[in-house]
Backbone as numpy.savetxt, mean C-alpha at the origin, in Angstrom:
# Nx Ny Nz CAx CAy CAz Cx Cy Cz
-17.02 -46.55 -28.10 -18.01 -45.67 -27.51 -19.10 -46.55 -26.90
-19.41 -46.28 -25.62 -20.44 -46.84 -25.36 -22.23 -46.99 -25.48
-22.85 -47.74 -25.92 -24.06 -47.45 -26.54 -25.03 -47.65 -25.46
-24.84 -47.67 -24.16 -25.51 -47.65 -22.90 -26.15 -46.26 -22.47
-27.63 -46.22 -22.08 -28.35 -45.24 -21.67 -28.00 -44.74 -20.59
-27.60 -43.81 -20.12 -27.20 -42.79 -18.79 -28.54 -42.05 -18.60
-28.34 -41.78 -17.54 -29.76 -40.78 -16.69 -29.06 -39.75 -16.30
-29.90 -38.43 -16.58 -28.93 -36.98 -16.95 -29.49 -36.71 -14.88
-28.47 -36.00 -14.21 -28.49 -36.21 -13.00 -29.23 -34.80 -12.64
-29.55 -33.75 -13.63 -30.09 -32.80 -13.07 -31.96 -33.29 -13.59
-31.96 -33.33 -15.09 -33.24 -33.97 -15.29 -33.92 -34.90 -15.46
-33.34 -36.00 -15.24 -33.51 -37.45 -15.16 -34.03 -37.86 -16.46
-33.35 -37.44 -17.71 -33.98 -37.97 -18.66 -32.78 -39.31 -19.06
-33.31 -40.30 -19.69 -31.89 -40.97 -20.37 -31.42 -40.43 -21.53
-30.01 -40.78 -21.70 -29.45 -40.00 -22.85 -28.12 -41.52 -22.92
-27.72 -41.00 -24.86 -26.55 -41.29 -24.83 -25.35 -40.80 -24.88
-24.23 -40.88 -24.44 -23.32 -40.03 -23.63 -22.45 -40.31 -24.88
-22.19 -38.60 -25.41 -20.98 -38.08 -26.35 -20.02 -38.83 -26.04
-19.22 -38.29 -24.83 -18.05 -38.85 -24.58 -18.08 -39.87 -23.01
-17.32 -40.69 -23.26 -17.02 -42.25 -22.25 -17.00 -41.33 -20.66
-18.05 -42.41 -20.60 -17.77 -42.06 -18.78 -17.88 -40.67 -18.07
-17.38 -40.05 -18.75 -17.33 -38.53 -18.11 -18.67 -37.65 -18.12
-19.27 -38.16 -18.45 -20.53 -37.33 -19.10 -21.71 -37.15 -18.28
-22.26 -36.37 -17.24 -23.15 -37.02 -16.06 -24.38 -36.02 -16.39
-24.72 -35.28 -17.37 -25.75 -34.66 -17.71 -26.28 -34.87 -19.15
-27.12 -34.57 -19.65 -28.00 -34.73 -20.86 -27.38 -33.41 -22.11
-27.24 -32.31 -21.74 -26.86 -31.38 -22.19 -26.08 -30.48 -21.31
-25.24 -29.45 -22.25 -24.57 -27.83 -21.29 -25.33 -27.05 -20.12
-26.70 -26.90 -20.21 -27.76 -26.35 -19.78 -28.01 -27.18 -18.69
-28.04 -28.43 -18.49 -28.29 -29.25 -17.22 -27.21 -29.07 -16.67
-26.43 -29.26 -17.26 -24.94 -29.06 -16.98 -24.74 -27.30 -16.14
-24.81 -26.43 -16.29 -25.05 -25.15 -15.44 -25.98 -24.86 -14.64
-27.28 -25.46 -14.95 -28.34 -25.40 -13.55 -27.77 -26.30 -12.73
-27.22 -27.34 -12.73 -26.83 -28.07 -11.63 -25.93 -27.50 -11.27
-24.38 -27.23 -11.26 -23.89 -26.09 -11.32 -24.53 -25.43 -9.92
-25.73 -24.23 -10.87 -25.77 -23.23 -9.87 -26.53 -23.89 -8.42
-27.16 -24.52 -8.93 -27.82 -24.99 -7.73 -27.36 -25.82 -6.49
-25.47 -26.29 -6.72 -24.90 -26.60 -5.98 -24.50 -25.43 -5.20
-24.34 -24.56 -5.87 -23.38 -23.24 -5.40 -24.68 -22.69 -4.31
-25.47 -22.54 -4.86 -27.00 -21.57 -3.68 -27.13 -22.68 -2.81
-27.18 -24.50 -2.98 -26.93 -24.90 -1.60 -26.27 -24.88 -0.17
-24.51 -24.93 -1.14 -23.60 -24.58 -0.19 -23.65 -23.39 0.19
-24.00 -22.49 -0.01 -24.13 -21.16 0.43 -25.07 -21.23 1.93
-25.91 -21.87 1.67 -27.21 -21.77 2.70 -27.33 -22.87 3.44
-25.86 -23.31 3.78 -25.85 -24.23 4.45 -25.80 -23.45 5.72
-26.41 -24.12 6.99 -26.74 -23.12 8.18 -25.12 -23.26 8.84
-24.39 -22.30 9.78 -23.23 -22.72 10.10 -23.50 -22.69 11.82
-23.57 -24.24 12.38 -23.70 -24.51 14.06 -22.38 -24.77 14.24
-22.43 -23.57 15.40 -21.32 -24.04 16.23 -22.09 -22.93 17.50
-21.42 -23.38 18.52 -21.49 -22.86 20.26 -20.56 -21.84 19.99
-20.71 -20.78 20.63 -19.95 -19.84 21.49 -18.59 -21.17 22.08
-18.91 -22.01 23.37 -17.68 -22.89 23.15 -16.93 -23.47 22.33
-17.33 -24.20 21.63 -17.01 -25.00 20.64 -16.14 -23.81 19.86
-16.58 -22.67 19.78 -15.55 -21.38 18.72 -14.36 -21.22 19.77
-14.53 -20.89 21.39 -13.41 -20.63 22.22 -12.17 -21.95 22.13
-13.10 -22.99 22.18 -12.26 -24.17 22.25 -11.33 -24.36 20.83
-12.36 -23.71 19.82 -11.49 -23.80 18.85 -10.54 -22.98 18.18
-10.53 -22.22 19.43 -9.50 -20.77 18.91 -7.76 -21.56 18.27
-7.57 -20.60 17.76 -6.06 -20.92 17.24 -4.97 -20.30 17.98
-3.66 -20.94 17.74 -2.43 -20.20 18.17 -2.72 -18.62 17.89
-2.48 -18.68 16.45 -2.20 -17.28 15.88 -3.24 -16.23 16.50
-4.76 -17.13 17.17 -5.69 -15.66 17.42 -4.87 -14.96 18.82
-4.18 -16.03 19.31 -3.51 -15.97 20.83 -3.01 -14.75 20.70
-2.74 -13.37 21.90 -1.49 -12.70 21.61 -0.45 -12.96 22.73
0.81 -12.80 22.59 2.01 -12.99 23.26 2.98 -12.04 23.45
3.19 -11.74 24.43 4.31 -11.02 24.69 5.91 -11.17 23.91
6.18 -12.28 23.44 7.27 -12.61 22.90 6.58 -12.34 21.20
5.46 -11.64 20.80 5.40 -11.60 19.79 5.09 -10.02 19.81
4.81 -9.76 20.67 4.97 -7.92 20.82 5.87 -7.72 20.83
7.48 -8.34 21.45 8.28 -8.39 21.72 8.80 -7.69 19.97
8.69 -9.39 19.44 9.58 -9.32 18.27 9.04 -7.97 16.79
7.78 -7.92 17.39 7.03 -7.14 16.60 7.50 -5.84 16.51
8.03 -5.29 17.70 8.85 -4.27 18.28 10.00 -4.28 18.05
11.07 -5.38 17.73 12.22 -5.41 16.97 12.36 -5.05 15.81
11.30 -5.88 14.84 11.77 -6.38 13.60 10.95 -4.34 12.92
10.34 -3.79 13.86 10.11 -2.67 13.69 11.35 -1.65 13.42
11.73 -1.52 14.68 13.20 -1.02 15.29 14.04 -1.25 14.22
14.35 -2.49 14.01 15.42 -2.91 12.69 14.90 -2.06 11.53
14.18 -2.15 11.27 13.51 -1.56 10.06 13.84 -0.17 9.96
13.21 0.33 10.50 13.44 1.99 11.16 14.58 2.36 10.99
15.45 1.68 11.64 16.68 1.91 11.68 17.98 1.98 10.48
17.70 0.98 9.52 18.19 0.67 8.17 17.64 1.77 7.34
16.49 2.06 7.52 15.94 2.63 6.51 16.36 4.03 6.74
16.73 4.24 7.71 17.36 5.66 8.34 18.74 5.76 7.97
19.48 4.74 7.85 20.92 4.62 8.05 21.18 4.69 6.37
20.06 4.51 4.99 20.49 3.66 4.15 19.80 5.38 3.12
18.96 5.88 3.86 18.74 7.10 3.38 19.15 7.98 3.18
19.33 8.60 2.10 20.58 10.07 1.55 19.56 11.47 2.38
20.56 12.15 2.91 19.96 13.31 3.66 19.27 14.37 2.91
19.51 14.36 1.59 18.13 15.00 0.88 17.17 14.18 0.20
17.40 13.21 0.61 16.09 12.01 0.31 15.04 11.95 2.03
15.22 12.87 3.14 14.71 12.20 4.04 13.73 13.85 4.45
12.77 13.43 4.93 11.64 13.76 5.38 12.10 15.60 5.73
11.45 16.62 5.94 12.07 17.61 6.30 11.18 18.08 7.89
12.09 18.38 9.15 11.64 18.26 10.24 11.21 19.28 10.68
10.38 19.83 11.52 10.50 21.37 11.73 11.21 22.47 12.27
12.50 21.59 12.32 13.90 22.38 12.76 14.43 23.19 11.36
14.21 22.04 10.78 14.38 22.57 9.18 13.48 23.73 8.42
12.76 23.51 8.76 11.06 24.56 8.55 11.47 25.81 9.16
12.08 25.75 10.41 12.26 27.06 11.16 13.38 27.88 10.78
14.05 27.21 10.54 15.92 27.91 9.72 14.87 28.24 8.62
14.56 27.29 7.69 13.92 28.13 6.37 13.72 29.17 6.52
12.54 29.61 7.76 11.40 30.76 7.91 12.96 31.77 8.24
13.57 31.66 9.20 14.19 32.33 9.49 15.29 33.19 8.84
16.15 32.22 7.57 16.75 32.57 6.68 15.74 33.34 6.30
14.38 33.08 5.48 13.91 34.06 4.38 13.41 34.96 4.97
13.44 35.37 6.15 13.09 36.86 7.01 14.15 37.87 6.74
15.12 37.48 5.82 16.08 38.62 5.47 15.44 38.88 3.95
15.70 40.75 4.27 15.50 41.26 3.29 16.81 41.29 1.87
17.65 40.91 1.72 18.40 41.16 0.98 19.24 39.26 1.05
19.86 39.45 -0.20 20.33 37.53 -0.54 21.24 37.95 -1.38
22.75 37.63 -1.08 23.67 37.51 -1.64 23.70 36.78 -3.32
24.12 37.49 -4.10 23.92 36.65 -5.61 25.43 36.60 -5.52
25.61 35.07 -5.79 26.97 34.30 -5.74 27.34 34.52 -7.36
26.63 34.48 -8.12 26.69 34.49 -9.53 27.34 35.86 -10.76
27.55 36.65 -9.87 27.82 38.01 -10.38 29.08 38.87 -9.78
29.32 39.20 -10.54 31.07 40.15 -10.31 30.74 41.53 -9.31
31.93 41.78 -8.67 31.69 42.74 -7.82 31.48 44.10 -8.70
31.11 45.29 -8.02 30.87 46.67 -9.19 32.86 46.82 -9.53
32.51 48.15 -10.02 33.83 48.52 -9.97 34.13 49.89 -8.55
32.60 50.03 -7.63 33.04 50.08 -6.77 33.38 49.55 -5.24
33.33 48.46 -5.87 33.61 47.26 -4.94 32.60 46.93 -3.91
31.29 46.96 -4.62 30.20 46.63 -3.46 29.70 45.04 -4.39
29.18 44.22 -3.24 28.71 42.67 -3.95 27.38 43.39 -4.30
26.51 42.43 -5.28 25.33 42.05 -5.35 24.77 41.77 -4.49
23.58 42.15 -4.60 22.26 41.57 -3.09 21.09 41.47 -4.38
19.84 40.81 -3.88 18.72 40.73 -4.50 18.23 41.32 -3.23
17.50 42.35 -3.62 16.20 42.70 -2.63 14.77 42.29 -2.98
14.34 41.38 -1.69 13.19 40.38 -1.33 11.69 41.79 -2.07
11.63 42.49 -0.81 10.55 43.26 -1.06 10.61 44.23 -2.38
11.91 44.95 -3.12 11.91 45.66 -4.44 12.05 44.21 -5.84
12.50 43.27 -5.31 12.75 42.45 -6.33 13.82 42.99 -7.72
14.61 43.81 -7.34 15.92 43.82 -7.47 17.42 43.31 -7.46
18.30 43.62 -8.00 19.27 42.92 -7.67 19.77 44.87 -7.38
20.64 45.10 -6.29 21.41 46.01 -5.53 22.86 45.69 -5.26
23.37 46.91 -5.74 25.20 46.75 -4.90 25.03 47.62 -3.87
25.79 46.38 -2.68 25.86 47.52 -1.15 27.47 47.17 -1.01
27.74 47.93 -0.17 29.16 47.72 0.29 29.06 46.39 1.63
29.95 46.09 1.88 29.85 44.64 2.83 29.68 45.86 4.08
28.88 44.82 5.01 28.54 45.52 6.04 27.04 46.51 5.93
26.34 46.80 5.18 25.94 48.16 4.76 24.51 47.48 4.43
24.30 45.99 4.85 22.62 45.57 4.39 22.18 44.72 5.79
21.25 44.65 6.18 20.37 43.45 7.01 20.84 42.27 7.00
């Protein structure tokens, strides 16, 4: 261990240093005001530069390019496209073609119940929309 006096760099006191070499403050506390007071320097450091000096120093990437609209527009397209191709048809969005058959189907008053036996006078089941019923009609004989 070395028995040599160090000068603590935030308060200039001398000290002897715990550990070898590494040690450039007196205590923890010098040790964090210096610290902060590096940090609020660099902060407020003024930043010069020209209007030129920024043009001159533009980058590729600020550039735009046609061959990058280009590809931007592909790798779109591709995308789009997979994701369309790779999608199950009741996994995908519903369009308003679809919306309009809906409306249009449920503008009937009466809906076949698949689930139920014919009477014994041979008319099917219907559910009626507006009585909220289930009805036997003869085929032909409903909306």
């Amino acid at each position: 261990m070395d028995n040599f006096n160090y000068t603590c760099g935030y308060c200039g006191k001398n000290y002897i240093p715990k550990r070898r070499k590494v040690q450039k403050y007196c205590s923890a506390s010098c040790r964090t005001r210096a610290c902060q007071i590096n940090k609020v320097s660099s902060l407020n450091k003024p930043i010069l530069q020209n209007s030129n000096e920024q043009n001159q120093s533009k980058l590729k990437i600020d550039q735009m390019s046609f061959a990058g609209i280009g590809n931007a527009a592909v790798g779109t397209f591709a995308v789009n496209s997979l994701t369309s191709l790779l999608t199950k048809a009741e996994n995908k969005p519903a369009t308003k073609k679809d919306i309009e058959d809906l409306k249009k189907h449920l503008t009937k008053r009466f809906f076949e119940v698949k689930n139920m036996q014919i009477n014994h006078f041979g008319e099917l089941p219907f559910f009626d929309i507006e009585e909220e019923i289930i009805i036997y009609l003869k085929e032909g004989n409903y909306e």
